[in-house]
Amino acid sequence: MQKRFIAVLFMVSAFLTDSCGPKINPNEIRIGEYGSLTGAQATFGTSTDNGIKLAVDEINGAGGINGKTLKLTAYDDQGDPAEAAVVVTKLITQDQVQVVLGEVASSLSLAAAPICQQNKIPMISPSSTNPKVTQVGDYVFRVCFIDPFQGQVMSDFAMNNLKAQTAAILRDQKSDYSMGLADFFVKRFKEKGGTIVSDQSYVAGDVDFKSQLTNIRGQKPDVIFVPGYYGEVGLIAKQARELGVKVALLGGDGWDSSKLYEIGGAALDGCYFSSHYSPESTDPKVQDFVKKYQTKYGQVPDALATLGYDSMGVLAAALKNAKSLSEADIRDAIAATKAYTGVTGSISLDANRDAVKPAVVLKIENSKASYVTTVNP
Ligand code: PHE
């Protein structure tokens, strides 16, 4: 069904290109972006888009790349994997982009990466952390760390900093990100001598988590690991407190959204999550970025805005260094990224096309996440 739709789309776009002539300007570099600008993870897509656009404006304002202007075409995938496949096909066949930025959510990157790979169009995910994403093929990259590391960071934090011996898990069974991160946390926790007393699940979009939380409450865990996205996590925190569960909830980067606090409020106080950067960092590069972003958008950049900015930065550096602007040469130049100074840290891509970078742990108090510690890989 989906394949047939893509085939029709292909024909329609071929027809359009034929009849109207390709709208290719040789003085432009065509970059595609896909993300959840609407839907249940809308802050993921909009923050990333803000970060990417800030970078594009700066680069074009400074004269572009080797005399060429960056032309960004961004589409909304509504947080839906089928739609992600559709819009990425459109970027490649209709807009003839030379490189693609996106997605945030690992399941959406996994839906579209095979299309980029088959068409040999390089794709850089700013923030998908599931290991499977870059395993799709040699045209798929990311500028963030991966979940085996993130799971280890939060497991070690639970055991060493919070002195937890037992943990419960509450995971989203339809999300590659949530399932993977839960597994990596569990593996590390057990290896270090901890016990998982309950492993519960839900499906994105659920609004009632009371039966899972009642089960967890009965097992009296020291901490509860909830590697989900902000919408469900906010509700889970509230319902946990309503049921009298007082222990800290822990999570990963999927918590990072201003909407988390709107939904969860005071129920989140004393909870922790791992992320890619802290706006509190005194690093001048971070402070300079926070100031620029705030001036343009009137808010403090979250991790996604920052990773969006860095993904465009890594791409711009690669475009500058590429032997030519053929997709293969762009691919090779991205793969060669070493010690790029990003806002989220120094970015080097390893043989698996993943970035190896530190993580930060943040603590929530009064609807604000504050820096606790940095963990190096
Ligand atoms: N790492 C998440 C995933 O792979 C996406 C995410 C990154 C969400 C950073 C919020 C902040 O699905």
PDB file of C-alpha atoms and ligand atoms in Angstrom, residues 41 43-44 48 103-109 125-131 133 142 144-145 147 150 175-178 181 228-230 252-257 273-276 302-305 307, ligand 1:
ATOM      1  CA  GLN A  41       5.882  15.519  19.382  1.00  0.00           C
ATOM      2  CA  THR A  43       8.127  20.614  19.995  1.00  0.00           C
ATOM      3  CA  PHE A  44      10.724  18.131  18.677  1.00  0.00           C
ATOM      4  CA  THR A  48      14.953  21.386  15.464  1.00  0.00           C
ATOM      5  CA  GLU A 103      14.374  13.031  12.030  1.00  0.00           C
ATOM      6  CA  VAL A 104      14.328  13.413  15.791  1.00  0.00           C
ATOM      7  CA  ALA A 105      12.374  10.306  16.805  1.00  0.00           C
ATOM      8  CA  SER A 106      14.281   7.099  16.043  1.00  0.00           C
ATOM      9  CA  SER A 107      11.205   5.290  14.682  1.00  0.00           C
ATOM     10  CA  LEU A 108      10.702   8.091  12.142  1.00  0.00           C
ATOM     11  CA  SER A 109      14.363   8.160  11.130  1.00  0.00           C
ATOM     12  CA  SER A 125      19.799  12.804  12.014  1.00  0.00           C
ATOM     13  CA  PRO A 126      20.382  15.551  14.566  1.00  0.00           C
ATOM     14  CA  SER A 127      19.050  13.562  17.494  1.00  0.00           C
ATOM     15  CA  SER A 128      17.889   9.967  16.864  1.00  0.00           C
ATOM     16  CA  THR A 129      19.770   7.861  19.390  1.00  0.00           C
ATOM     17  CA  ASN A 130      18.693   4.281  18.620  1.00  0.00           C
ATOM     18  CA  PRO A 131      21.691   2.307  17.238  1.00  0.00           C
ATOM     19  CA  VAL A 133      19.302   4.231  12.634  1.00  0.00           C
ATOM     20  CA  ARG A 142      23.894  11.281  13.244  1.00  0.00           C
ATOM     21  CA  CYS A 144      24.351  12.751  18.725  1.00  0.00           C
ATOM     22  CA  PHE A 145      25.417   9.914  21.049  1.00  0.00           C
ATOM     23  CA  ASP A 147      21.396   4.761  23.490  1.00  0.00           C
ATOM     24  CA  GLN A 150      22.641   6.904  27.340  1.00  0.00           C
ATOM     25  CA  SER A 175       8.828   3.201  20.000  1.00  0.00           C
ATOM     26  CA  ASP A 176      12.232   1.915  18.851  1.00  0.00           C
ATOM     27  CA  TYR A 177      13.813   4.594  21.016  1.00  0.00           C
ATOM     28  CA  SER A 178      11.940   3.679  24.184  1.00  0.00           C
ATOM     29  CA  LEU A 181      16.867   2.633  25.790  1.00  0.00           C
ATOM     30  CA  GLY A 228       9.478   7.886  26.730  1.00  0.00           C
ATOM     31  CA  TYR A 229       8.524  11.184  25.104  1.00  0.00           C
ATOM     32  CA  TYR A 230       7.360  14.220  27.048  1.00  0.00           C
ATOM     33  CA  GLY A 252      16.342  10.072  28.722  1.00  0.00           C
ATOM     34  CA  ASP A 253      16.527  12.843  26.153  1.00  0.00           C
ATOM     35  CA  GLY A 254      12.898  12.257  25.078  1.00  0.00           C
ATOM     36  CA  TRP A 255      11.824  14.236  28.165  1.00  0.00           C
ATOM     37  CA  ASP A 256      13.360  17.397  26.760  1.00  0.00           C
ATOM     38  CA  SER A 257      10.482  19.760  26.002  1.00  0.00           C
ATOM     39  CA  PHE A 273      16.915  12.859  32.805  1.00  0.00           C
ATOM     40  CA  SER A 274      19.909  12.638  30.498  1.00  0.00           C
ATOM     41  CA  SER A 275      20.377  15.084  27.647  1.00  0.00           C
ATOM     42  CA  HIS A 276      22.802  16.456  25.082  1.00  0.00           C
ATOM     43  CA  ASP A 302      16.273  23.025  24.196  1.00  0.00           C
ATOM     44  CA  ALA A 303      18.534  20.109  23.235  1.00  0.00           C
ATOM     45  CA  LEU A 304      16.758  19.662  19.913  1.00  0.00           C
ATOM     46  CA  ALA A 305      17.242  23.260  18.826  1.00  0.00           C
ATOM     47  CA  LEU A 307      21.346  19.579  17.888  1.00  0.00           C
TER      48      LEU A 307
HETATM   49  N1  PHE B   1      16.701  10.433  21.054  1.00  0.00           N
HETATM   50  C1  PHE B   1      15.275  10.449  20.772  1.00  0.00           C
HETATM   51  C2  PHE B   1      14.978   9.311  19.796  1.00  0.00           C
HETATM   52  O1  PHE B   1      15.864   8.720  19.267  1.00  0.00           O
HETATM   53  C3  PHE B   1      14.827  11.761  20.212  1.00  0.00           C
HETATM   54  C4  PHE B   1      15.091  12.977  21.055  1.00  0.00           C
HETATM   55  C5  PHE B   1      16.376  13.552  21.128  1.00  0.00           C
HETATM   56  C6  PHE B   1      14.087  13.580  21.763  1.00  0.00           C
HETATM   57  C7  PHE B   1      16.626  14.676  21.920  1.00  0.00           C
HETATM   58  C8  PHE B   1      14.323  14.693  22.563  1.00  0.00           C
HETATM   59  C9  PHE B   1      15.614  15.241  22.652  1.00  0.00           C
HETATM   60  O2  PHE B   1      13.853   8.989  19.526  1.00  0.00           O
END
